[in-house]
Short mmCIF file of C-alpha atoms and ligand atoms in Angstrom, two decimals:
data_model
loop_
_atom_site.label_atom_id
_atom_site.label_comp_id
_atom_site.label_asym_id
_atom_site.label_seq_id
_atom_site.Cartn_x
_atom_site.Cartn_y
_atom_site.Cartn_z
CA MET W 53 -0.01 -0.02 -0.08
CA GLU W 54 1.27 3.45 -0.89
CA GLN W 55 1.90 5.91 2.00
CA GLN W 56 -0.95 7.49 3.62
CA ILE W 57 -1.39 11.30 3.08
CA PRO W 58 -2.59 13.13 6.15
CA MET W 59 -4.67 16.51 6.23
CA VAL W 60 -1.70 18.16 7.92
CA ASP W 61 1.66 16.92 8.82
CA LEU W 62 2.65 18.59 12.20
CA ARG W 63 5.58 16.28 12.67
CA ALA W 64 7.25 17.47 9.32
CA HIS W 65 6.38 20.98 10.48
CA PHE W 66 8.09 20.95 13.80
CA ALA W 67 11.06 18.71 12.84
CA PRO W 68 13.33 21.30 11.39
CA LEU W 69 12.78 23.55 14.57
CA ARG W 70 13.10 20.88 17.20
CA GLU W 71 16.65 21.83 18.39
CA GLU W 72 16.05 25.59 18.43
CA ILE W 73 12.70 25.20 20.35
CA LEU W 74 14.25 22.92 23.00
CA ALA W 75 17.13 25.30 23.45
CA GLY W 76 14.70 28.12 23.93
CA ILE W 77 12.56 26.27 26.39
CA GLY W 78 15.61 25.51 28.30
CA GLU W 79 16.41 29.16 28.73
CA ILE W 80 12.82 29.75 29.90
CA LEU W 81 13.25 26.98 32.54
CA ASP W 82 16.57 28.68 33.64
CA GLN W 83 14.85 32.01 34.00
CA ALA W 84 11.67 30.54 35.39
CA GLY W 85 9.34 33.43 34.00
CA PHE W 86 6.49 31.55 32.56
CA ILE W 87 3.48 33.91 32.23
CA LEU W 88 3.32 37.34 30.70
CA GLY W 89 7.06 37.81 29.90
CA ALA W 90 9.35 38.84 27.20
CA HIS W 91 8.42 36.24 24.47
CA GLY W 92 4.76 37.11 24.85
CA ARG W 93 5.47 40.80 24.47
CA GLY W 94 7.84 40.05 21.63
CA LEU W 95 5.36 38.01 19.79
CA GLU W 96 2.63 40.62 20.33
CA ALA W 97 4.94 43.26 18.83
CA GLU W 98 6.15 41.25 15.94
CA LEU W 99 2.69 40.09 14.75
CA ALA W 100 1.20 43.56 15.25
CA GLN W 101 3.93 44.98 12.96
CA TYR W 102 3.44 42.21 10.41
CA LEU W 103 -0.20 43.12 10.15
CA GLY W 104 0.29 46.82 10.14
CA VAL W 105 -1.68 47.51 13.34
CA ALA W 106 -0.60 49.10 16.57
CA HIS W 107 -1.38 46.55 19.24
CA GLY W 108 -1.46 42.70 19.74
CA VAL W 109 -2.79 41.14 22.87
CA GLY W 110 -2.06 37.48 23.40
CA CYS W 111 -4.50 35.25 25.11
CA ALA W 112 -5.15 31.54 25.76
CA SER W 113 -7.06 30.52 22.42
CA GLY W 114 -8.78 32.01 19.42
CA THR W 115 -12.08 31.40 21.02
CA ASP W 116 -10.98 33.46 23.97
CA ALA W 117 -9.65 36.26 21.55
CA LEU W 118 -13.20 36.46 20.31
CA LEU W 119 -14.62 36.47 23.78
CA LEU W 120 -12.20 39.15 25.01
CA ALA W 121 -12.89 41.35 21.79
CA LEU W 122 -16.61 41.33 22.53
CA ARG W 123 -16.08 42.08 26.18
CA ALA W 124 -13.71 44.94 25.25
CA LEU W 125 -16.54 46.40 23.11
CA ASP W 126 -19.02 46.03 26.08
CA ILE W 127 -21.22 43.73 23.97
CA GLY W 128 -23.52 41.69 26.22
CA PRO W 129 -27.16 40.84 27.04
CA GLY W 130 -29.82 42.36 24.75
CA ASP W 131 -27.22 42.93 22.01
CA GLU W 132 -27.12 41.07 18.66
CA VAL W 133 -24.02 40.15 16.77
CA ILE W 134 -24.15 38.97 13.14
CA VAL W 135 -21.98 36.08 12.33
CA PRO W 136 -21.68 33.69 9.40
CA THR W 137 -23.50 30.43 9.91
CA PHE W 138 -20.77 28.70 7.78
CA THR W 139 -17.91 28.88 10.18
CA PHE W 140 -16.27 26.99 13.04
CA ILE W 141 -18.75 27.05 15.98
CA ALA W 142 -16.33 29.31 18.13
CA THR W 143 -17.28 32.54 16.20
CA ALA W 144 -20.92 32.15 17.55
CA GLU W 145 -20.05 30.55 20.67
CA ALA W 146 -18.19 33.58 21.87
CA VAL W 147 -21.17 35.76 21.21
CA ARG W 148 -23.19 33.53 23.50
CA TYR W 149 -20.52 33.65 26.22
CA VAL W 150 -21.08 37.32 26.70
CA GLY W 151 -24.82 36.94 26.87
CA ALA W 152 -25.44 38.48 23.35
CA THR W 153 -27.51 36.77 20.70
CA PRO W 154 -25.82 35.53 17.48
CA VAL W 155 -27.73 36.18 14.24
CA PHE W 156 -26.68 33.90 11.57
CA ALA W 157 -25.99 35.28 8.06
CA ASP W 158 -25.85 33.06 4.96
CA VAL W 159 -22.57 33.13 2.86
CA ASP W 160 -21.94 33.44 -0.80
CA PRO W 161 -21.44 30.20 -2.78
CA ASP W 162 -18.12 30.99 -4.26
CA TYR W 163 -15.98 32.58 -1.48
CA PHE W 164 -17.89 31.07 1.56
CA CYS W 165 -18.03 34.46 3.23
CA VAL W 166 -20.79 36.87 4.48
CA THR W 167 -21.61 39.69 2.14
CA ALA W 168 -23.08 43.19 2.78
CA ALA W 169 -26.22 42.30 0.79
CA GLY W 170 -26.74 39.17 2.96
CA ILE W 171 -26.16 40.99 6.25
CA ALA W 172 -28.20 44.16 5.57
CA PRO W 173 -31.58 42.66 6.15
CA LEU W 174 -30.46 41.23 9.48
CA ILE W 175 -29.54 44.56 10.96
CA THR W 176 -31.87 45.71 13.79
CA PRO W 177 -31.63 48.37 16.37
CA ARG W 178 -30.11 45.94 18.70
CA THR W 179 -27.31 44.93 16.14
CA ARG W 180 -23.97 45.89 17.70
CA ALA W 181 -21.36 44.25 15.64
CA ILE W 182 -20.50 41.88 12.70
CA ILE W 183 -17.93 39.13 12.90
CA PRO W 184 -16.87 38.37 9.28
CA VAL W 185 -14.75 35.18 9.00
CA HIS W 186 -11.82 34.98 6.44
CA LEU W 187 -12.75 31.40 5.84
CA TYR W 188 -10.31 28.78 4.61
CA GLY W 189 -7.70 31.54 4.36
CA GLN W 190 -9.21 34.00 1.91
CA ALA W 191 -10.35 37.56 2.92
CA ALA W 192 -14.01 38.33 3.41
CA PRO W 193 -15.26 41.40 1.39
CA MET W 194 -14.00 43.91 3.93
CA PRO W 195 -14.51 47.19 2.19
CA GLU W 196 -18.40 46.54 1.52
CA LEU W 197 -18.77 45.22 5.08
CA LEU W 198 -16.95 48.13 6.76
CA GLN W 199 -19.08 50.51 4.63
CA LEU W 200 -22.30 48.84 5.74
CA ALA W 201 -21.15 48.80 9.30
CA GLU W 202 -20.26 52.46 9.23
CA GLN W 203 -23.61 53.37 7.77
CA HIS W 204 -25.39 51.66 10.61
CA GLY W 205 -23.04 52.65 13.46
CA ILE W 206 -22.03 49.08 14.19
CA LEU W 207 -18.66 47.59 14.81
CA VAL W 208 -16.66 44.95 12.99
CA ILE W 209 -14.49 42.16 14.51
CA GLU W 210 -12.43 40.19 12.03
CA ASP W 211 -12.24 36.45 12.69
CA MET W 212 -8.82 35.80 11.10
CA ALA W 213 -8.27 32.40 12.76
CA GLN W 214 -7.71 30.76 9.40
CA ALA W 215 -6.05 33.64 7.52
CA ILE W 216 -2.93 35.09 9.10
CA GLY W 217 -0.82 36.49 6.26
CA ALA W 218 -3.79 36.82 3.73
CA ARG W 219 -4.22 40.13 2.00
CA LEU W 220 -6.92 42.01 0.13
CA HIS W 221 -5.98 44.84 -2.10
CA GLY W 222 -2.44 44.70 -0.68
CA GLN W 223 -3.62 45.07 2.90
CA ARG W 224 -3.30 42.28 5.47
CA VAL W 225 -6.48 40.81 6.94
CA GLY W 226 -6.58 41.78 10.68
CA SER W 227 -5.95 45.43 9.91
CA PHE W 228 -9.34 46.36 8.45
CA ALA W 229 -11.63 46.44 11.45
CA GLN W 230 -11.72 47.82 14.95
CA LEU W 231 -10.54 44.39 16.31
CA ALA W 232 -9.25 41.18 14.84
CA CYS W 233 -8.86 37.75 16.37
CA VAL W 234 -6.29 35.06 15.57
CA SER W 235 -5.99 31.44 16.75
CA PHE W 236 -2.78 29.60 17.17
CA PHE W 237 -4.37 26.11 17.38
CA PRO W 238 -1.70 23.74 16.06
CA SER W 239 -3.26 23.11 12.59
CA LYS W 240 -3.85 26.83 11.80
CA ASN W 241 -1.38 28.63 9.43
CA LEU W 242 0.46 29.88 12.49
CA GLY W 243 -0.17 27.10 14.83
CA GLY W 244 1.86 26.41 17.99
CA ALA W 245 2.41 23.40 20.16
CA GLY W 246 -0.82 23.87 22.07
CA ASP W 247 -3.59 26.62 22.31
CA GLY W 248 -3.25 30.20 21.95
CA GLY W 249 -4.74 33.29 20.45
CA MET W 250 -4.30 37.01 19.98
CA VAL W 251 -6.41 40.20 19.52
CA PHE W 252 -5.25 43.01 17.35
CA THR W 253 -6.30 46.67 17.26
CA ASN W 254 -5.17 50.07 16.42
CA ASP W 255 -7.09 51.55 19.38
CA GLU W 256 -4.96 52.03 22.42
CA ALA W 257 -7.80 52.30 24.82
CA LEU W 258 -9.15 48.94 23.60
CA ALA W 259 -5.72 47.38 23.81
CA THR W 260 -5.38 48.44 27.41
CA ARG W 261 -8.84 47.11 28.17
CA LEU W 262 -8.02 43.83 26.47
CA ARG W 263 -4.79 43.49 28.63
CA GLY W 264 -6.81 43.82 31.78
CA LEU W 265 -9.53 41.60 30.84
CA ARG W 266 -7.32 38.70 29.85
CA ASN W 267 -5.74 39.00 33.46
CA HIS W 268 -8.72 38.75 35.80
CA GLY W 269 -10.03 42.24 35.07
CA SER W 270 -6.96 43.77 36.58
CA TRP W 271 -5.00 46.79 35.51
CA ARG W 272 -3.14 47.06 38.78
CA THR W 273 -1.98 44.18 40.77
CA TYR W 274 -4.74 42.69 42.93
CA GLU W 275 -7.17 45.54 42.06
CA HIS W 276 -10.12 44.18 40.03
CA GLU W 277 -12.27 46.74 38.38
CA VAL W 278 -14.42 44.26 36.44
CA LEU W 279 -14.84 40.52 36.13
CA GLY W 280 -12.22 39.17 33.69
CA TYR W 281 -10.58 35.85 32.77
CA ASN W 282 -7.49 33.94 33.23
CA SER W 283 -6.64 33.93 29.43
CA ARG W 284 -2.93 34.52 28.83
CA LEU W 285 -0.43 33.09 26.36
CA ASP W 286 2.39 31.38 28.23
CA GLU W 287 6.08 32.12 27.56
CA ILE W 288 6.85 28.61 26.20
CA GLN W 289 4.04 28.89 23.65
CA ALA W 290 5.08 32.39 22.75
CA LEU W 291 8.60 31.34 22.16
CA ILE W 292 7.49 28.41 19.90
CA LEU W 293 5.22 30.76 17.91
CA ARG W 294 7.97 33.25 17.43
CA LYS W 295 10.21 30.63 15.90
CA LEU W 296 7.45 29.58 13.58
CA PHE W 297 6.46 33.17 12.76
CA GLN W 298 9.80 33.85 11.35
CA ARG W 299 8.86 31.38 8.58
CA ILE W 300 5.34 32.35 8.26
CA ASP W 301 5.65 33.74 4.70
CA ALA W 302 7.56 30.54 3.54
CA TYR W 303 4.77 28.41 5.00
CA ASN W 304 2.02 30.43 3.31
CA ALA W 305 3.99 30.20 0.16
CA GLY W 306 4.18 26.36 0.44
CA ARG W 307 0.52 26.29 0.73
CA GLN W 308 0.01 28.65 -2.26
CA GLN W 309 2.38 26.34 -4.36
CA ALA W 310 0.39 23.26 -3.49
CA ALA W 311 -2.95 25.11 -4.36
CA SER W 312 -1.50 26.03 -7.77
CA LEU W 313 -0.70 22.40 -8.36
CA TYR W 314 -4.05 21.21 -7.20
CA ASP W 315 -5.61 23.83 -9.59
CA ALA W 316 -3.71 22.77 -12.51
CA ALA W 317 -4.50 19.11 -12.01
CA LEU W 318 -8.18 19.54 -11.31
CA GLN W 319 -9.44 22.48 -13.24
CA ASP W 320 -10.75 20.44 -16.20
CA LEU W 321 -12.77 18.03 -13.93
CA PRO W 322 -16.52 18.28 -13.16
CA LEU W 323 -15.95 19.92 -9.68
CA GLN W 324 -15.36 23.48 -8.51
CA ILE W 325 -11.86 24.46 -7.53
CA PRO W 326 -11.62 27.27 -4.92
CA ALA W 327 -12.49 30.66 -6.38
CA ARG W 328 -10.02 33.51 -5.90
CA ARG W 329 -11.62 36.94 -5.07
CA ALA W 330 -10.37 39.66 -7.15
CA GLY W 331 -7.55 41.52 -5.30
CA ALA W 332 -7.27 38.83 -2.63
CA GLU W 333 -4.16 36.91 -1.70
CA HIS W 334 -5.39 33.57 -0.44
CA VAL W 335 -3.23 31.71 2.14
CA PHE W 336 -4.98 28.34 1.84
CA HIS W 337 -5.68 27.29 5.34
CA GLN W 338 -7.80 24.80 3.48
CA TYR W 339 -8.06 23.85 -0.25
CA THR W 340 -11.79 23.23 -0.59
CA LEU W 341 -13.56 21.82 -3.50
CA GLN W 342 -17.26 21.74 -4.37
CA ILE W 343 -18.48 18.60 -5.84
CA ALA W 344 -22.01 17.15 -6.42
CA ASP W 345 -21.49 13.52 -5.15
CA ARG W 346 -19.08 14.64 -2.45
CA ASP W 347 -19.50 11.56 -0.18
CA ALA W 348 -18.56 9.13 -2.92
CA LEU W 349 -15.36 11.01 -3.53
CA ARG W 350 -14.63 11.22 0.21
CA THR W 351 -15.05 7.48 0.47
CA ARG W 352 -12.72 6.83 -2.48
CA LEU W 353 -10.02 9.07 -1.15
CA HIS W 354 -10.20 7.40 2.36
CA ALA W 355 -9.98 4.00 0.64
CA GLU W 356 -6.82 5.14 -1.12
CA GLY W 357 -5.26 6.24 2.22
CA ILE W 358 -5.75 9.96 1.43
CA ALA W 359 -7.26 12.15 4.16
CA CYS W 360 -9.92 14.66 3.45
CA GLY W 361 -12.31 16.74 5.43
CA VAL W 362 -15.67 18.41 5.59
CA TYR W 363 -15.61 21.92 7.04
CA TYR W 364 -18.29 22.24 8.07
CA PRO W 365 -20.93 19.44 7.89
CA ILE W 366 -23.54 21.36 10.10
CA PRO W 367 -23.82 25.20 9.75
CA CYS W 368 -24.06 26.93 13.08
CA HIS W 369 -27.81 27.75 12.78
CA GLN W 370 -28.54 23.98 12.60
CA GLN W 371 -26.39 23.05 15.55
CA GLN W 372 -28.21 21.70 18.53
CA ALA W 373 -26.36 24.13 20.77
CA PHE W 374 -28.29 26.95 19.17
CA ALA W 375 -31.58 25.20 18.88
CA ASP W 376 -33.21 27.68 21.23
CA LEU W 377 -32.50 30.55 18.81
CA PRO W 378 -35.21 31.51 16.28
CA PRO W 379 -34.85 29.72 12.93
CA SER W 380 -32.55 31.19 10.29
CA HIS W 381 -32.82 30.99 6.46
CA CYS W 382 -29.44 30.01 5.12
CA PRO W 383 -30.06 28.10 1.88
CA VAL W 384 -26.42 28.56 0.47
CA ALA W 385 -24.90 27.19 3.67
CA GLU W 386 -27.27 24.19 3.65
CA SER W 387 -26.26 23.37 0.22
CA LEU W 388 -22.43 23.87 0.71
CA LYS W 389 -22.41 21.55 3.75
CA ASP W 390 -23.13 18.66 1.26
CA ARG W 391 -20.74 19.94 -1.44
CA VAL W 392 -17.54 20.95 0.26
CA LEU W 393 -14.48 18.70 0.53
CA SER W 394 -11.17 19.95 1.80
CA LEU W 395 -8.05 18.10 0.48
CA PRO W 396 -4.74 17.65 2.31
CA MET W 397 -3.03 21.11 2.76
CA PHE W 398 0.10 21.93 4.50
CA PRO W 399 3.33 23.81 3.64
CA GLU W 400 5.23 20.53 3.32
CA LEU W 401 2.82 18.91 0.88
CA SER W 402 4.93 17.81 -2.11
CA ALA W 403 4.29 17.97 -5.77
CA ALA W 404 4.32 14.12 -5.83
CA GLN W 405 1.55 13.94 -3.05
CA VAL W 406 -0.62 16.51 -4.88
CA GLU W 407 -0.12 14.48 -8.10
CA ARG W 408 -1.21 11.38 -6.38
CA ILE W 409 -4.37 12.83 -4.76
CA ALA W 410 -5.32 14.50 -8.08
CA GLY W 411 -4.84 11.13 -9.89
CA VAL W 412 -7.22 9.39 -7.53
CA ILE W 413 -9.88 12.21 -8.02
CA ARG W 414 -9.46 11.99 -11.76
CA ALA W 415 -9.76 8.24 -11.77
CA HIS W 416 -12.90 8.50 -9.52
CA LEU W 417 -14.57 11.02 -11.75
CA HIS W 418 -13.79 8.96 -14.86
CA GLY W 419 -15.35 5.91 -13.25
CA GLU W 420 -12.22 4.01 -13.04
C1 PLP L 568 -10.04 27.77 15.09
C2 PLP L 568 -11.05 28.79 14.87
C3 PLP L 568 -11.50 29.44 15.99
C4 PLP L 568 -11.19 29.16 17.36
O1 PLP L 568 -9.84 29.15 17.69
P1 PLP L 568 -9.36 28.22 18.98
O2 PLP L 568 -7.90 28.69 19.13
O3 PLP L 568 -9.40 26.72 18.43
O4 PLP L 568 -10.07 28.50 20.05
C5 PLP L 568 -12.34 30.64 15.77
N1 PLP L 568 -12.89 30.79 14.55
C6 PLP L 568 -12.39 30.15 13.44
C7 PLP L 568 -13.03 30.50 12.13
C8 PLP L 568 -11.58 29.08 13.54
O5 PLP L 568 -11.25 28.36 12.53
#
């Protein structure tokens, strides 16, 4: 049997950095400063500079980044926040954590993102914010979303968990809205050796608020003005992320290279390869096809030892966890959930591996 091809190969990803990381961890153990130290501050400054924003505030996960962002904006009970239904559940979960109500917007069938036209009818006097998600690594249509938000006096939080490094019209995602949230979950484009996240903003007052909220609502030691959280990025994780971050452009370039090879090998087949938004630089957190008989292809790939995934099989508005909310009308997401299939995608994916995957898809669609 030929070698299995995984969705991501984190062992291959970390192997070249092993010695550097172990040496760095040794230094941290020698100094014994583990929480809110120089590596955390260094990572915050480096990522903020990379995105072109003034401040980064590290925290314990991407989900917490969203929670902290909502709290920083004082969003809570009685407020509505519009989120895409076609996303990882964390985007909507965070809205619920602060006691606000998620309102689910449908997405467009090519880019898998919310649109201004789709969101406009959902805006009510209670709407406080929109959380667009740069799904699979490609930017949401930020200019039209920001314009709509401005017209209605509502805020925007970018969920860039899947899209660090992606650009739209030359500008990095994470620098468009009032706040942006990233995840360092191991399989993300900048994924660490554990959980982590960060919030970005140009607004100094929001950054200060975030720094206190992540640390038990404390801006001065043992004084707690509001109820906060224990949500910090530890020094070992920050060290590891700094090492990985030095190579982020090469990692994203590796993903883009694999995506181009997939495109070339698959474009003449009866399926839809990922659409590229005009002016957008996609960083391919996922390479996601649309295909009519998706489950048959999935079964075939698995039988040949090739991993593939469905992100997401249940849109948020159909999740049991949100069954108490009023019903939502999201026909595009309800169709996409049966059509999407994500292929193996990671910086180290080789041309030979792409060739083999494409060969299996070709044979399957030709009835071989
Ligand atoms: C991964 C992810 C999150 C949550 O990040 P965690 O670090 O796993 O908490 C939020 N939104 C989206 C779109 C994600 O993909």
